[in-house]
Coordinates of C-alpha atoms in Angstrom, one line a residue:
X79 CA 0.0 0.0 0.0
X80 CA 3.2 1.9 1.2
X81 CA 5.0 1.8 -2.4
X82 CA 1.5 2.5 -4.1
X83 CA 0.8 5.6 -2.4
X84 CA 4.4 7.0 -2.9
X85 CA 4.0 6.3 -6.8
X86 CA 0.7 7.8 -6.9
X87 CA 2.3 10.7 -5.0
X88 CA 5.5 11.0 -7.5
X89 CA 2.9 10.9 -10.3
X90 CA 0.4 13.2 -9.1
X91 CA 3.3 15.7 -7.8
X92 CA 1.4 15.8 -4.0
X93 CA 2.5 14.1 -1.1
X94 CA 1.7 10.4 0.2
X95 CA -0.3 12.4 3.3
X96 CA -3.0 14.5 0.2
X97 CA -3.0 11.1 -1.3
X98 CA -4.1 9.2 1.3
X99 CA -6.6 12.2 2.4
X100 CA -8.3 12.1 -1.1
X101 CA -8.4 7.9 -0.8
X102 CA -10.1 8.2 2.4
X103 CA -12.7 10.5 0.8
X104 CA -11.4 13.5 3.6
X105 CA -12.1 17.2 2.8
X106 CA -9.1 19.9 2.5
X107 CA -7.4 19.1 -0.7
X108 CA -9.0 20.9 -3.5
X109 CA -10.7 20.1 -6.4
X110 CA -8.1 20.6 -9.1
X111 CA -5.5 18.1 -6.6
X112 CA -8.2 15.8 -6.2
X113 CA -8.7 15.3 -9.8
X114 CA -5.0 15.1 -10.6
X115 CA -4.7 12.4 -7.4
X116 CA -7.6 10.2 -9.4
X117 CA -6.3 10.8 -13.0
X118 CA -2.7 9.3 -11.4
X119 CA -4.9 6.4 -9.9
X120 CA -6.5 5.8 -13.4
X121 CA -3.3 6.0 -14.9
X122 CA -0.8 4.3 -13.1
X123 CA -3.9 1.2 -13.7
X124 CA -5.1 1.3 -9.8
X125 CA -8.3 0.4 -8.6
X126 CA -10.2 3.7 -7.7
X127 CA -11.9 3.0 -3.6
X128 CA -15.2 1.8 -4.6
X129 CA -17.0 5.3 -3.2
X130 CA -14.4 7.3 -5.4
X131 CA -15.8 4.9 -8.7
X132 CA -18.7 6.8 -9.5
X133 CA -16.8 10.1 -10.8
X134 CA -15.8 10.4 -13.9
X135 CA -11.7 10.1 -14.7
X136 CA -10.1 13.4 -16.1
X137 CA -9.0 10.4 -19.0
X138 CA -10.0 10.8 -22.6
X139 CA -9.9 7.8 -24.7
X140 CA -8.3 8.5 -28.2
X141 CA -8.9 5.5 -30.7
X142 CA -7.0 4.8 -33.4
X143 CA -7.5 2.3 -36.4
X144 CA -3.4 1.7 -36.6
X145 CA 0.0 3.4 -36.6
X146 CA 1.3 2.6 -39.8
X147 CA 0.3 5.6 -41.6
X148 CA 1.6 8.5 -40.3
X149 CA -1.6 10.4 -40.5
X150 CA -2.9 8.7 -37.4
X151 CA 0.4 9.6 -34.9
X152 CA -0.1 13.2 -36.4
X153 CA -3.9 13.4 -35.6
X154 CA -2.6 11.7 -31.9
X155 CA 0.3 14.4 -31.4
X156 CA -2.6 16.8 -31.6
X157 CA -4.9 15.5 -30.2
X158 CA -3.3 14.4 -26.8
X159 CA -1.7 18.3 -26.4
X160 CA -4.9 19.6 -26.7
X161 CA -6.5 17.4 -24.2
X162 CA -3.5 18.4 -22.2
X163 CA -4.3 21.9 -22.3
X164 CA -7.6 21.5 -21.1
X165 CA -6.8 19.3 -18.2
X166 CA -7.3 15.8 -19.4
X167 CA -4.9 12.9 -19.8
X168 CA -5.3 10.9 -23.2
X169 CA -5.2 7.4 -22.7
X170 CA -4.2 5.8 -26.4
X171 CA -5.5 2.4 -27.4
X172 CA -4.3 1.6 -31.2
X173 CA -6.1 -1.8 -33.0
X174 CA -2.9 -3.1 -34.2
X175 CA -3.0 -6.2 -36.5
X176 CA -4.4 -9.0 -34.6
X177 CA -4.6 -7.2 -32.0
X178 CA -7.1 -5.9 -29.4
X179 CA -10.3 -5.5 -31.2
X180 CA -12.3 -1.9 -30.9
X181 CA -14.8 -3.5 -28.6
X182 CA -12.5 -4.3 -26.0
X183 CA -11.1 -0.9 -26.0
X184 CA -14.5 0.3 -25.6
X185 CA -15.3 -1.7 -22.7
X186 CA -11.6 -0.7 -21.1
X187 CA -12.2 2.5 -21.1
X188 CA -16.2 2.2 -19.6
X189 CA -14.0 0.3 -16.5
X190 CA -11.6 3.2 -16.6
X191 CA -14.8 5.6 -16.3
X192 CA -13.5 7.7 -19.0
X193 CA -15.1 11.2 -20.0
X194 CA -15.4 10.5 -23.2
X195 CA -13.7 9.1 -26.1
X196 CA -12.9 10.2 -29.7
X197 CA -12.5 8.0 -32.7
X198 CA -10.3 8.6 -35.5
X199 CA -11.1 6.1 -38.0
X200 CA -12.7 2.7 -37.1
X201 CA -15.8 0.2 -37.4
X202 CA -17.9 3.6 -37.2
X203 CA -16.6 4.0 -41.1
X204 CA -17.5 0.7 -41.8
X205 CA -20.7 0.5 -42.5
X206 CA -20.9 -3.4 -42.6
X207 CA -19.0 -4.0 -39.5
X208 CA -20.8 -4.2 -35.7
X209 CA -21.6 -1.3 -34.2
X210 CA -22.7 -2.9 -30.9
X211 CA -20.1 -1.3 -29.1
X212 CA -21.1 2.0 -29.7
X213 CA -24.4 1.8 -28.5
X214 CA -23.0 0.8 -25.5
X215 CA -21.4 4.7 -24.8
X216 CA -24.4 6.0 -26.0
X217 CA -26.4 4.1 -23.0
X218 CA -23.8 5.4 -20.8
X219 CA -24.3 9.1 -22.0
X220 CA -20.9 9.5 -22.7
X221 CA -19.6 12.2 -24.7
X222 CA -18.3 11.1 -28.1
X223 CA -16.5 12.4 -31.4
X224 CA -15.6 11.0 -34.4
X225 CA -13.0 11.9 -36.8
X226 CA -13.9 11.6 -40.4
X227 CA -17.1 10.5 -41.9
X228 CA -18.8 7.6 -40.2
X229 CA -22.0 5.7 -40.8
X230 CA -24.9 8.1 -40.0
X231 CA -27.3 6.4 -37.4
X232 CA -24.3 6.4 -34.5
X233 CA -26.2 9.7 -34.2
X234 CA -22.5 11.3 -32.9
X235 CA -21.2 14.2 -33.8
X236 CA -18.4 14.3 -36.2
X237 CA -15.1 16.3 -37.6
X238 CA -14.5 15.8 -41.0
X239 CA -12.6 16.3 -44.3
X240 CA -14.8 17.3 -47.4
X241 CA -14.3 14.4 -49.2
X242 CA -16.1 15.7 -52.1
X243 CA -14.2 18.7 -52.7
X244 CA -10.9 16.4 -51.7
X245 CA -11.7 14.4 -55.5
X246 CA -13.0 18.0 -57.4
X247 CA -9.8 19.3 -56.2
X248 CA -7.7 16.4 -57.5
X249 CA -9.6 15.1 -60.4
X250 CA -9.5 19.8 -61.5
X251 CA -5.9 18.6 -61.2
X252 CA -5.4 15.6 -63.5
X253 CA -7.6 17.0 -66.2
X254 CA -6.2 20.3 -66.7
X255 CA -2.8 18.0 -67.1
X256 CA -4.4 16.9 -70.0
X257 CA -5.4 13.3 -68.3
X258 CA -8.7 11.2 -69.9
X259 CA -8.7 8.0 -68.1
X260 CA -8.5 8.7 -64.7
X261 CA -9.0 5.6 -61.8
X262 CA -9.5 5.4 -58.4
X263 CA -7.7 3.5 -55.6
X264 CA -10.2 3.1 -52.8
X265 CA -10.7 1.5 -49.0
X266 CA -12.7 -1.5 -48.7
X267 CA -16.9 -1.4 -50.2
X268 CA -18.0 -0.3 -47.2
X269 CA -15.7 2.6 -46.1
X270 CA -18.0 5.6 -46.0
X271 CA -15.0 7.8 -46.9
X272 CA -14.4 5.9 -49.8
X273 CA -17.9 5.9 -50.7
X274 CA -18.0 9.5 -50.6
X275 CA -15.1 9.7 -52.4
X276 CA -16.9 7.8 -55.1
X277 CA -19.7 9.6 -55.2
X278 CA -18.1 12.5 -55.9
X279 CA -16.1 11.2 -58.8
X280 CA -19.2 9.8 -60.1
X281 CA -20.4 13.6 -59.9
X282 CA -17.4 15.2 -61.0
X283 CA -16.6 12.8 -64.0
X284 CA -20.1 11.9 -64.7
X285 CA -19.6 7.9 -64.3
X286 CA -21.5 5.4 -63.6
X287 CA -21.7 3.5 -60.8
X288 CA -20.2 0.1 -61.9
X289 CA -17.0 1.8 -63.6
X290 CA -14.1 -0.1 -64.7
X291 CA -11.7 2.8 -63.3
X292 CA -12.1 1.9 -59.8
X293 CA -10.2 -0.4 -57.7
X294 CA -10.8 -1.5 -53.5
X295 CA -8.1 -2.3 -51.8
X296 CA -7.2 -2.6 -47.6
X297 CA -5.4 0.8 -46.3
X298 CA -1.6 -0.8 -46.9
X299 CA 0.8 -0.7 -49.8
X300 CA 0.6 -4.4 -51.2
X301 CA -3.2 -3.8 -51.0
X302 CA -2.9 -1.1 -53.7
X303 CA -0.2 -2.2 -55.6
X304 CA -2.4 -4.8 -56.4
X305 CA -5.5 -2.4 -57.0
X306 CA -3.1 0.3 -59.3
X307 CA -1.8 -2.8 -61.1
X308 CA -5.2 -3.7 -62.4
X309 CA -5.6 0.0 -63.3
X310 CA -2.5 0.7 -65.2
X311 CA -3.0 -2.5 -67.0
X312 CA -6.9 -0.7 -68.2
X313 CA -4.8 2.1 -69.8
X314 CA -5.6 4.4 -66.7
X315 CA -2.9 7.1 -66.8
X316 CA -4.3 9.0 -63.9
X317 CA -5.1 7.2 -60.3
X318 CA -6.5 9.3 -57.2
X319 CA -6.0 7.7 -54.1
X320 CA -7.6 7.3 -50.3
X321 CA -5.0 7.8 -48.4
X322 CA -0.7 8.4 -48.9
X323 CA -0.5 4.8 -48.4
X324 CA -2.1 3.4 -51.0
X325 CA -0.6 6.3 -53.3
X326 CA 2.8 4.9 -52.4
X327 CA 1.5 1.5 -53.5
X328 CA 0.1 2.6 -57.1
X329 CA 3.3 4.1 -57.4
X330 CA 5.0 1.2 -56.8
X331 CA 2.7 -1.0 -59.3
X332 CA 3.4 2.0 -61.8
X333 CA 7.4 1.3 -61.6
X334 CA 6.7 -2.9 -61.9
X335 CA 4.9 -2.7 -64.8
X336 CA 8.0 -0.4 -66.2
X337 CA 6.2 2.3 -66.2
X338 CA 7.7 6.1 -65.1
X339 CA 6.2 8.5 -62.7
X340 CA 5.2 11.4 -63.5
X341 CA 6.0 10.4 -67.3
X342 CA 3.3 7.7 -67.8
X343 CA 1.2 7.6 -64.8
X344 CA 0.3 10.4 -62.4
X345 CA -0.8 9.8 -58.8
X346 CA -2.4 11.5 -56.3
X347 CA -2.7 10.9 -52.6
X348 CA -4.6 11.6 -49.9
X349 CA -4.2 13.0 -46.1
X350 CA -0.1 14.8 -47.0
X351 CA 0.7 12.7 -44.0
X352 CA 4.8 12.9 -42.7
X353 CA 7.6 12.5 -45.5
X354 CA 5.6 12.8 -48.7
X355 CA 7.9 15.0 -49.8
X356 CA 10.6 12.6 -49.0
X357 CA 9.4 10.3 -50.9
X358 CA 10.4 9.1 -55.1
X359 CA 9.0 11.4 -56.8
X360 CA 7.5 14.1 -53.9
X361 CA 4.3 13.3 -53.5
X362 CA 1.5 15.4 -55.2
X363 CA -1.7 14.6 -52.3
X364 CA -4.9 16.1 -50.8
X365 CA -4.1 17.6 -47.5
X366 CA -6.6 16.9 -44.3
X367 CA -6.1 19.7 -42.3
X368 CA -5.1 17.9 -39.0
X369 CA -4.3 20.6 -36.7
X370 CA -7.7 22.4 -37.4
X371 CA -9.6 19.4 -37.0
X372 CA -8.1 17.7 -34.1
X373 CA -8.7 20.5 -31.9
X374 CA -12.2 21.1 -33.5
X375 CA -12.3 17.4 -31.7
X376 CA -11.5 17.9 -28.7
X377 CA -13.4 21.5 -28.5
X378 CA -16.7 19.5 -29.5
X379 CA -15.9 16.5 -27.0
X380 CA -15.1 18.9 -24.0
X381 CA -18.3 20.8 -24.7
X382 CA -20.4 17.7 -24.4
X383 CA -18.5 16.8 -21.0
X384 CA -18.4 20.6 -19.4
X385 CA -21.9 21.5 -20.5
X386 CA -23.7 18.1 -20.8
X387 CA -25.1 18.9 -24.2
X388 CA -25.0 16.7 -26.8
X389 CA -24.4 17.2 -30.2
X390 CA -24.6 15.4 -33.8
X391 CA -23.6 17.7 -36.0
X392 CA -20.7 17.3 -38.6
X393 CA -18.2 19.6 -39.4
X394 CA -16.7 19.4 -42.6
X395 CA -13.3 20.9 -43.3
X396 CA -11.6 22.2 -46.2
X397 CA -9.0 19.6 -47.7
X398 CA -6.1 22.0 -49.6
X399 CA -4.5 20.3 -53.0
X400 CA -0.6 20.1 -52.5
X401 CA 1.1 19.7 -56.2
X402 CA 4.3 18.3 -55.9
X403 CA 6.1 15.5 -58.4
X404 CA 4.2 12.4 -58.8
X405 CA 1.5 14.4 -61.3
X406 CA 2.6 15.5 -64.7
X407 CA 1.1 16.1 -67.9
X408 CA -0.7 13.0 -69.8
X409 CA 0.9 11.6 -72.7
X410 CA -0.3 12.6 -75.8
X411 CA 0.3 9.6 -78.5

């Protein structure tokens, strides 16, 4: 007990005595000491007393699909200072491959009587996966956000990029180098992103639904190399892509097939996540304004906590078109 109330202590930057006072449930330590004394408990994975439970933790639950793609440490680095800033401590829980699943997250968290939680890409975008989780927070009343479109009936409110103007911007792009066939390298069916995504193109480019220029693939490079290679091989010389990721992996498909880029194939990106302009050529991607939006996140979820309202709106932010090398003018035979 000795050595658990000195670490609590060290972490909470009180002494073992205010420790053991807000334990014991005894007045004189004030509020702000008696949150940072239960945010330590939370963290350091102790048992709060059983008549301390009941009160929300200062902890935030951040979710993230993976790490792989930079995007999501960016949106996290963000995130977490914000939640800083406001006096809550961001507890991460990443789905790594065969790993934890988003459900068990969910019911850590709901043990960990979290405030609330935001989601930054997950079963919410699929629209075919279970959802069961979810519902669960929403019995619980607990404050929610969601980063990037998800399916609509979660009824939370959400941050977004505009993924329609996201394709206008980069399909404006393509054509005005002169490129006709232009494909598409998106998530999985049922990835509302995506879908949008596709709608849009289908606005923009006037296709039809069932058109040969688009390819599904899983969010990692050997997932699109596969997709772009179908692509390339249909004559497309132009591919717009859901994420960096897979833009690295049409790239890649581009070079196998001997193929140059920007020479015979232009690609463009999505999300101008870290080191895209790094990479061979630099580039050329949709930007998701990050920054803007992960604080719009945590702005929306510490409204719901601090005033109890709750919200469903969606805001929708402005993506910005970053040309660098991997586009160029199509061919003209």
């Amino acid at each position: 007990m000795t050595k658990r109330l000195a670490e609590v202590a060290k972490k909470a930057g009180v002494s073992e005595a205010t420790v053991s006072r807000v334990l014991n449930g005894r007045s004189g330590v004030s509020e702000a000491t008696r949150a940072s004394v239960l945010t330590a408990l939370d963290v350091l994975g102790y048992e709060r007393p059983t008549k301390l439970r009941g009160e929300r933790a200062r902890l935030v639950g951040l979710v993230l699909p993976e790490l792989q793609n930079p995007i999501f440490p960016a949106l996290a680095e963000v995130v977490t200072g914000s939640l800083a800033q406001r006096g809550f401590t961001p507890a991460l829980c990443a789905r790594t491959i065969g790993g934890v699943p988003e459900s068990d997250y969910v019911e850590m968290l709901l043990d960990h009587q979290v405030s609330g939680v935001i989601f930054a890409g997950g079963s919410y975008a699929l629209a075919d996966a279970s959802h069961e989780h979810y519902r669960r927070l929403t019995d619980r009343g607990l404050p929610v956000v969601l980063v990037n479109a998800g399916v609509d009936e979660l009824g939370f409110p959400r941050v977004s990029t505009d993924d329609a103007v996201a394709v206008e911007q980069a399909y404006g792009h393509l054509r005005s180098l002169g490129h006709e066939r232009i494909g598409m390298v998106l998530g999985p069916e049922g990835h509302v992103p995506s879908r949008r995504k596709l709608s849009a193109m289908i606005q923009v480019a006037g296709w039809a639904d069932d058109h040969a220029f688009v390819e599904r693939s899983s969010f990692s490079m050997e997932g699109a190399r596969v997709a772009a290679t179908k692509l390339v091989e249909r004559g497309v010389t132009g591919i717009i892509c859901a994420s960096d990721v897979l833009a690295l992996g049409a790239i890649r498909a581009a070079r196998r097939l001997g193929r140059a880029v920007p020479a015979d194939v232009s690609v463009v990106g999505f999300d101008d996540s870290a080191f895209m302009t790094c990479t061979d050529p630099p580039l050329t991607t949709v930007r998701q304004p990050i920054e803007t939006m992960g604080q719009a996140a945590v702005d929306l979820l510490v409204s719901q906590i601090e005033e109890a309202r709750v919200l469903s709106d969606e805001l929708l932010f402005e993506p910005e078109l970053v040309v660098r090398g991997s586009t160029g003018p199509a061919h003209t035979h």
